[in-house]
mmCIF file of C-alpha atoms in Angstrom:
data_model
loop_
_atom_site.group_PDB
_atom_site.id
_atom_site.type_symbol
_atom_site.label_atom_id
_atom_site.label_comp_id
_atom_site.label_asym_id
_atom_site.label_seq_id
_atom_site.Cartn_x
_atom_site.Cartn_y
_atom_site.Cartn_z
ATOM 1 C CA MET A 11 -60.671 -89.542 15.170
ATOM 2 C CA SER A 12 -56.710 -90.739 16.675
ATOM 3 C CA GLU A 13 -56.261 -87.379 16.793
ATOM 4 C CA ASN A 14 -58.845 -86.438 19.630
ATOM 5 C CA GLU A 15 -57.725 -89.864 20.824
ATOM 6 C CA GLU A 16 -54.511 -88.498 21.582
ATOM 7 C CA HIS A 17 -55.351 -85.687 23.144
ATOM 8 C CA GLY A 18 -58.031 -87.697 25.451
ATOM 9 C CA SER A 19 -54.932 -89.849 26.531
ATOM 10 C CA ILE A 20 -52.470 -87.248 26.856
ATOM 11 C CA LEU A 21 -55.455 -85.373 29.444
ATOM 12 C CA GLU A 22 -55.990 -88.798 31.017
ATOM 13 C CA LYS A 23 -51.850 -89.522 31.622
ATOM 14 C CA ILE A 24 -51.958 -85.777 33.024
ATOM 15 C CA ASN A 25 -54.930 -85.826 35.338
ATOM 16 C CA GLU A 26 -53.295 -89.150 36.272
ATOM 17 C CA LYS A 27 -49.865 -87.373 37.350
ATOM 18 C CA ILE A 28 -52.161 -84.377 39.243
ATOM 19 C CA HIS A 29 -54.088 -87.274 41.263
ATOM 20 C CA GLU A 30 -50.395 -89.345 42.052
ATOM 21 C CA TYR A 31 -48.925 -86.262 43.328
ATOM 22 C CA GLU A 32 -51.712 -84.701 45.255
ATOM 23 C CA HIS A 33 -51.900 -87.652 47.119
ATOM 24 C CA SER A 34 -48.273 -88.555 47.856
ATOM 25 C CA SER A 35 -47.965 -85.016 49.392
ATOM 26 C CA SER A 36 -50.693 -85.470 51.748
ATOM 27 C CA SER A 37 -49.612 -88.305 52.687
ATOM 28 C CA SER A 38 -45.995 -86.820 53.610
ATOM 29 C CA SER A 39 -48.255 -84.099 55.377
ATOM 30 C CA SER A 40 -49.845 -86.275 57.045
ATOM 31 C CA SER A 41 -46.576 -88.534 57.528
ATOM 32 C CA ASP A 42 -45.158 -85.315 58.902
ATOM 33 C CA SER A 43 -48.126 -84.663 61.265
ATOM 34 C CA ASP A 44 -48.050 -88.429 62.698
ATOM 35 C CA ASP A 45 -44.170 -87.938 63.540
ATOM 36 C CA ASP A 46 -44.868 -84.359 64.757
ATOM 37 C CA LYS A 47 -47.540 -86.064 67.454
ATOM 38 C CA LYS A 48 -44.263 -88.880 68.156
ATOM 39 C CA SER A 49 -42.306 -86.121 68.993
ATOM 40 C CA LYS A 50 -44.257 -84.559 71.093
ATOM 41 C CA LYS A 51 -45.393 -87.655 73.183
ATOM 42 C CA SER A 52 -41.573 -88.867 73.259
ATOM 43 C CA LYS A 53 -41.140 -85.147 75.038
ATOM 44 C CA LYS A 54 -42.005 -85.652 78.397
ATOM 45 C CA LYS A 55 -42.572 -82.283 80.691
ATOM 46 C CA LYS A 56 -40.457 -82.834 83.668
ATOM 47 C CA LYS A 57 -42.242 -82.721 86.748
ATOM 48 C CA LEU A 58 -41.409 -81.348 89.611
ATOM 49 C CA PHE A 59 -38.662 -83.269 92.585
ATOM 50 C CA GLY A 60 -38.490 -85.733 89.225
ATOM 51 C CA ARG A 61 -41.614 -87.355 89.779
ATOM 52 C CA GLN A 62 -41.917 -89.642 86.998
ATOM 53 C CA HIS A 63 -46.223 -91.060 88.428
ATOM 54 C CA PRO A 64 -49.555 -89.301 88.662
ATOM 55 C CA LEU A 65 -50.037 -87.272 91.760
ATOM 56 C CA HIS A 66 -52.834 -89.901 92.969
ATOM 57 C CA HIS A 67 -50.713 -92.217 92.714
ATOM 58 C CA VAL A 68 -48.076 -90.923 94.250
ATOM 59 C CA LEU A 69 -50.422 -89.932 97.364
ATOM 60 C CA GLY A 70 -51.275 -93.882 98.232
ATOM 61 C CA GLY A 71 -53.916 -93.643 95.430
ATOM 62 C CA GLY A 72 -54.905 -97.451 92.870
ATOM 63 C CA LYS A 73 -52.785 -99.527 95.346
ATOM 64 C CA GLY A 74 -54.095 -102.452 96.700
ATOM 65 C CA VAL A 75 -55.546 -102.943 100.453
ATOM 66 C CA GLU A 76 -52.788 -104.951 100.987
ATOM 67 C CA GLN A 77 -50.229 -102.377 100.463
ATOM 68 C CA MET A 78 -52.074 -99.683 102.626
ATOM 69 C CA HIS A 79 -51.715 -98.616 105.224
ATOM 70 C CA LEU A 80 -54.554 -98.569 108.367
ATOM 71 C CA ILE A 81 -55.694 -94.908 107.680
ATOM 72 C CA CYS A 82 -55.581 -95.534 103.999
ATOM 73 C CA TYR A 83 -57.533 -98.758 104.616
ATOM 74 C CA LEU A 84 -60.016 -97.155 106.171
ATOM 75 C CA PHE A 85 -60.790 -93.990 103.544
ATOM 76 C CA SER A 86 -58.503 -93.517 100.669
ATOM 77 C CA ALA A 87 -56.133 -89.999 101.754
ATOM 78 C CA ALA A 88 -55.279 -89.775 97.712
ATOM 79 C CA ASP A 89 -58.964 -89.217 96.922
ATOM 80 C CA LEU A 90 -59.538 -86.974 99.964
ATOM 81 C CA VAL A 91 -56.756 -84.238 99.395
ATOM 82 C CA LEU A 92 -57.410 -84.236 95.604
ATOM 83 C CA TRP A 93 -61.772 -83.663 96.015
ATOM 84 C CA ARG A 94 -62.082 -87.335 93.749
ATOM 85 C CA ASN A 95 -65.322 -86.805 95.669
ATOM 86 C CA LYS A 96 -66.111 -83.108 96.283
ATOM 87 C CA GLN A 97 -69.220 -83.946 99.201
ATOM 88 C CA THR A 98 -67.010 -86.323 101.478
ATOM 89 C CA SER A 99 -64.214 -83.717 101.625
ATOM 90 C CA GLY A 100 -65.805 -80.809 102.053
ATOM 91 C CA SER A 101 -68.226 -82.190 104.574
ATOM 92 C CA ILE A 102 -64.825 -82.972 106.181
ATOM 93 C CA LEU A 103 -63.405 -79.532 105.712
ATOM 94 C CA ALA A 104 -66.735 -77.771 107.039
ATOM 95 C CA GLY A 105 -65.700 -80.388 110.087
ATOM 96 C CA VAL A 106 -62.239 -79.291 111.381
ATOM 97 C CA THR A 107 -63.321 -76.050 110.474
ATOM 98 C CA VAL A 108 -65.912 -76.122 113.014
ATOM 99 C CA ILE A 109 -63.837 -77.802 115.619
ATOM 100 C CA TRP A 110 -61.701 -75.276 114.891
ATOM 101 C CA LEU A 111 -63.509 -71.973 115.481
ATOM 102 C CA LEU A 112 -65.254 -74.453 118.768
ATOM 103 C CA PHE A 113 -61.996 -74.218 120.632
ATOM 104 C CA GLU A 114 -59.973 -71.155 119.188
ATOM 105 C CA GLY A 115 -63.154 -68.889 119.067
ATOM 106 C CA ILE A 116 -65.514 -70.521 121.627
ATOM 107 C CA GLY A 117 -62.744 -71.717 123.800
ATOM 108 C CA TYR A 118 -64.365 -75.121 124.095
ATOM 109 C CA HIS A 119 -62.218 -77.664 125.635
ATOM 110 C CA LEU A 120 -60.874 -80.869 124.198
ATOM 111 C CA LEU A 121 -62.142 -82.935 126.662
ATOM 112 C CA THR A 122 -65.987 -81.443 127.370
ATOM 113 C CA PHE A 123 -66.140 -81.514 123.538
ATOM 114 C CA LEU A 124 -65.329 -85.061 123.322
ATOM 115 C CA CYS A 125 -67.584 -85.552 125.863
ATOM 116 C CA HIS A 126 -70.460 -83.378 124.321
ATOM 117 C CA SER A 127 -69.970 -85.117 121.070
ATOM 118 C CA LEU A 128 -70.449 -88.622 122.559
ATOM 119 C CA ILE A 129 -73.435 -88.081 124.961
ATOM 120 C CA VAL A 130 -75.587 -86.149 121.700
ATOM 121 C CA PHE A 131 -74.679 -89.225 119.631
ATOM 122 C CA LEU A 132 -75.784 -92.092 122.421
ATOM 123 C CA THR A 133 -78.783 -90.184 122.851
ATOM 124 C CA VAL A 134 -79.829 -89.903 119.057
ATOM 125 C CA CYS A 135 -79.258 -93.746 118.673
ATOM 126 C CA PHE A 136 -80.807 -94.618 121.974
ATOM 127 C CA VAL A 137 -83.980 -93.131 121.812
ATOM 128 C CA TRP A 138 -84.034 -94.102 117.515
ATOM 129 C CA ALA A 139 -83.763 -97.670 118.650
ATOM 130 C CA ASN A 140 -86.512 -97.492 121.373
ATOM 131 C CA ALA A 141 -88.153 -95.613 119.331
ATOM 132 C CA ALA A 142 -88.293 -97.319 116.136
ATOM 133 C CA SER A 143 -90.796 -99.978 117.397
ATOM 134 C CA PHE A 144 -93.160 -97.259 117.176
ATOM 135 C CA ILE A 145 -93.187 -94.823 114.297
ATOM 136 C CA ASN A 146 -92.216 -98.527 112.487
ATOM 137 C CA ARG A 147 -89.255 -97.803 111.723
ATOM 138 C CA SER A 148 -86.057 -100.154 111.455
ATOM 139 C CA PRO A 149 -83.041 -99.451 113.842
ATOM 140 C CA PRO A 150 -80.221 -97.814 113.768
ATOM 141 C CA LYS A 151 -77.462 -100.541 112.294
ATOM 142 C CA PHE A 152 -74.535 -100.348 113.437
ATOM 143 C CA PRO A 153 -70.955 -101.324 111.118
ATOM 144 C CA GLU A 154 -68.822 -104.028 113.256
ATOM 145 C CA LEU A 155 -65.931 -101.611 113.012
ATOM 146 C CA ILE A 156 -62.741 -104.761 114.363
ATOM 147 C CA LEU A 157 -59.230 -103.776 113.674
ATOM 148 C CA SER A 158 -57.471 -107.017 112.902
ATOM 149 C CA GLU A 159 -54.176 -108.289 113.674
ATOM 150 C CA VAL A 160 -52.611 -108.254 110.629
ATOM 151 C CA HIS A 161 -53.503 -104.038 110.250
ATOM 152 C CA CYS A 162 -52.747 -103.592 113.483
ATOM 153 C CA LEU A 163 -49.080 -105.163 112.745
ATOM 154 C CA LYS A 164 -48.633 -103.379 109.378
ATOM 155 C CA PHE A 165 -49.928 -99.712 110.667
ATOM 156 C CA ALA A 166 -46.771 -100.870 113.629
ATOM 157 C CA HIS A 167 -44.154 -102.000 111.402
ATOM 158 C CA PHE A 168 -44.731 -99.073 109.628
ATOM 159 C CA ALA A 169 -44.416 -96.613 112.662
ATOM 160 C CA ARG A 170 -41.420 -98.722 113.809
ATOM 161 C CA LYS A 171 -39.349 -98.241 110.423
ATOM 162 C CA GLU A 172 -40.300 -94.394 110.551
ATOM 163 C CA ILE A 173 -39.516 -93.943 114.040
ATOM 164 C CA ASN A 174 -36.022 -95.240 113.342
ATOM 165 C CA GLU A 175 -35.175 -93.137 110.631
ATOM 166 C CA ALA A 176 -35.618 -90.829 112.031
ATOM 167 C CA PHE A 177 -33.038 -91.404 114.894
ATOM 168 C CA PHE A 178 -31.060 -92.003 112.391
ATOM 169 C CA THR A 179 -30.773 -88.825 110.876
ATOM 170 C CA LEU A 180 -30.547 -87.332 114.152
ATOM 171 C CA ARG A 181 -27.515 -89.434 115.419
ATOM 172 C CA ASN A 182 -26.480 -88.281 112.046
ATOM 173 C CA ILE A 183 -26.574 -84.339 112.502
ATOM 174 C CA ALA A 184 -25.431 -85.083 115.909
ATOM 175 C CA SER A 185 -22.135 -86.441 114.949
ATOM 176 C CA GLY A 186 -21.475 -83.906 112.851
ATOM 177 C CA LYS A 187 -21.571 -85.383 109.188
ATOM 178 C CA ASP A 188 -23.483 -83.871 107.528
ATOM 179 C CA LEU A 189 -23.274 -80.075 107.138
ATOM 180 C CA LYS A 190 -25.583 -79.446 104.511
ATOM 181 C CA THR A 191 -28.230 -81.717 106.369
ATOM 182 C CA TYR A 192 -27.552 -79.623 109.715
ATOM 183 C CA LEU A 193 -28.182 -76.115 107.965
ATOM 184 C CA THR A 194 -31.330 -77.553 106.595
ATOM 185 C CA SER A 195 -32.787 -78.730 109.910
ATOM 186 C CA VAL A 196 -31.554 -75.917 112.003
ATOM 187 C CA ALA A 197 -33.479 -73.225 108.936
ATOM 188 C CA VAL A 198 -37.179 -75.418 109.394
ATOM 189 C CA LEU A 199 -36.810 -75.168 113.143
ATOM 190 C CA TRP A 200 -35.794 -71.924 113.396
ATOM 191 C CA PHE A 201 -39.063 -71.202 110.509
ATOM 192 C CA ILE A 202 -41.016 -73.359 113.070
ATOM 193 C CA SER A 203 -40.252 -71.508 115.897
ATOM 194 C CA ILE A 204 -41.275 -68.176 114.292
ATOM 195 C CA LEU A 205 -45.092 -69.820 113.050
ATOM 196 C CA GLY A 206 -45.343 -71.165 116.842
ATOM 197 C CA SER A 207 -44.611 -67.450 118.299
ATOM 198 C CA CYS A 208 -47.403 -66.019 115.995
ATOM 199 C CA PHE A 209 -50.034 -68.324 115.968
ATOM 200 C CA SER A 210 -51.431 -71.110 118.692
ATOM 201 C CA PHE A 211 -50.390 -74.301 118.587
ATOM 202 C CA LEU A 212 -54.473 -75.480 117.066
ATOM 203 C CA THR A 213 -54.536 -72.385 114.550
ATOM 204 C CA LEU A 214 -50.951 -73.759 113.431
ATOM 205 C CA SER A 215 -52.346 -77.348 112.965
ATOM 206 C CA TYR A 216 -55.484 -76.008 111.153
ATOM 207 C CA THR A 217 -53.616 -74.103 108.816
ATOM 208 C CA ILE A 218 -51.173 -77.231 108.395
ATOM 209 C CA PHE A 219 -54.040 -79.626 108.231
ATOM 210 C CA LEU A 220 -56.109 -76.896 105.052
ATOM 211 C CA MET A 221 -52.744 -76.324 103.139
ATOM 212 C CA ALA A 222 -52.383 -80.473 103.020
ATOM 213 C CA TYR A 223 -56.153 -80.759 102.449
ATOM 214 C CA THR A 224 -56.464 -78.450 99.730
ATOM 215 C CA LEU A 225 -52.459 -77.219 97.886
ATOM 216 C CA PRO A 226 -52.684 -81.094 96.516
ATOM 217 C CA MET A 227 -55.830 -80.341 94.534
ATOM 218 C CA LEU A 228 -54.732 -76.781 93.740
ATOM 219 C CA TYR A 229 -51.451 -78.544 92.356
ATOM 220 C CA GLU A 230 -53.172 -81.413 89.932
ATOM 221 C CA LYS A 231 -55.452 -78.587 87.987
ATOM 222 C CA TYR A 232 -52.527 -76.044 87.694
ATOM 223 C CA GLU A 233 -50.051 -78.826 87.013
ATOM 224 C CA ASP A 234 -48.115 -77.601 84.151
ATOM 225 C CA GLU A 235 -47.622 -73.948 85.049
ATOM 226 C CA VAL A 236 -46.415 -74.951 88.598
ATOM 227 C CA ASP A 237 -44.057 -77.353 87.728
ATOM 228 C CA VAL A 238 -42.597 -74.737 85.227
ATOM 229 C CA VAL A 239 -42.208 -72.686 87.786
ATOM 230 C CA GLY A 240 -41.272 -74.672 90.406
ATOM 231 C CA GLU A 241 -38.291 -76.511 87.862
ATOM 232 C CA LYS A 242 -36.635 -72.271 87.914
ATOM 233 C CA ALA A 243 -36.895 -71.965 91.767
ATOM 234 C CA LEU A 244 -34.983 -75.336 92.384
ATOM 235 C CA ILE A 245 -32.330 -74.097 89.534
ATOM 236 C CA GLU A 246 -32.032 -70.452 91.195
ATOM 237 C CA ILE A 247 -32.162 -72.490 95.043
ATOM 238 C CA LYS A 248 -29.011 -74.623 93.419
ATOM 239 C CA LYS A 249 -27.305 -71.788 92.427
ATOM 240 C CA GLN A 250 -27.128 -70.364 95.399
ATOM 241 C CA TYR A 251 -26.255 -73.096 97.578
ATOM 242 C CA ALA A 252 -23.601 -73.467 95.187
ATOM 243 C CA VAL A 253 -22.311 -70.229 95.678
ATOM 244 C CA LEU A 254 -22.678 -70.796 99.272
ATOM 245 C CA ASP A 255 -21.243 -73.606 99.063
ATOM 246 C CA ALA A 256 -18.031 -72.461 97.562
ATOM 247 C CA LYS A 257 -18.138 -69.322 100.026
ATOM 248 C CA LEU A 258 -19.101 -70.427 103.365
ATOM 249 C CA LEU A 259 -19.413 -74.082 103.861
ATOM 250 C CA SER A 260 -16.397 -75.641 102.257
ATOM 251 C CA LYS A 261 -14.041 -73.244 104.522
ATOM 252 C CA ILE A 262 -16.065 -74.863 107.392
ATOM 253 C CA ARG A 263 -15.842 -78.267 105.939
ATOM 254 C CA MET A 264 -11.932 -77.618 105.618
ATOM 255 C CA LEU A 265 -11.480 -76.766 109.514
ATOM 256 C CA SER A 266 -13.802 -79.234 110.820
ATOM 257 C CA ASP A 267 -11.789 -81.568 108.569
ATOM 258 C CA LYS A 268 -8.287 -80.168 110.051
ATOM 259 C CA LYS A 269 -9.628 -80.569 113.911
ATOM 260 C CA GLN A 270 -10.481 -84.048 113.567
ATOM 261 C CA HIS A 271 -6.896 -84.880 111.949
#
């Protein structure tokens, strides 16, 4: 009996050691996996143009009414361009497309279109209001749209700030102090002039609207892939600019400094 008891105690000790080892290994593996998860979370992905906030926040979403501009107060631009409400965004896109087809395809004029639209709207409302009592329907209720002085002042303050910054930038470019900004401005204006010669102003405006209305939504959908490609493109652009600066721009700056002295 003593040998059997001693043998049984040895087996129990071996089993305890095995359980302790399995528990320690599982805990170590779980801690390693937790550390890996934390390290992965700690490694933040680089966003395009150094963006730190979500795209919805950058476009003005999530801000209080007191921080919004007048247009964003009437409807959230971030929600529209990111297609948070697909029905509303699709309706706006369809309406703008119909207007572009009327002007570009049929040759409709802006003043004629506005007058005809107001005639149709006023006629429908007038008939509805007068016929409501005969068909036991409630007359149309129109919201009271009143622009408050506060929102007008905010919009004027925003426009004043942007216009002053534009004048300041133009003055710096014209004074010859910033060569990089000058070359960038010339390249952008030259590119816009080429587009203007290929398309009409209405078609160009519609194309810009279409890009601004769809590209943010596509970027948010494929954000990680676009960020990787965009980072590589920015690195390549910086390299090419460094080569151009070393070969040409630095010499131009030296000549301008000599003429000033």
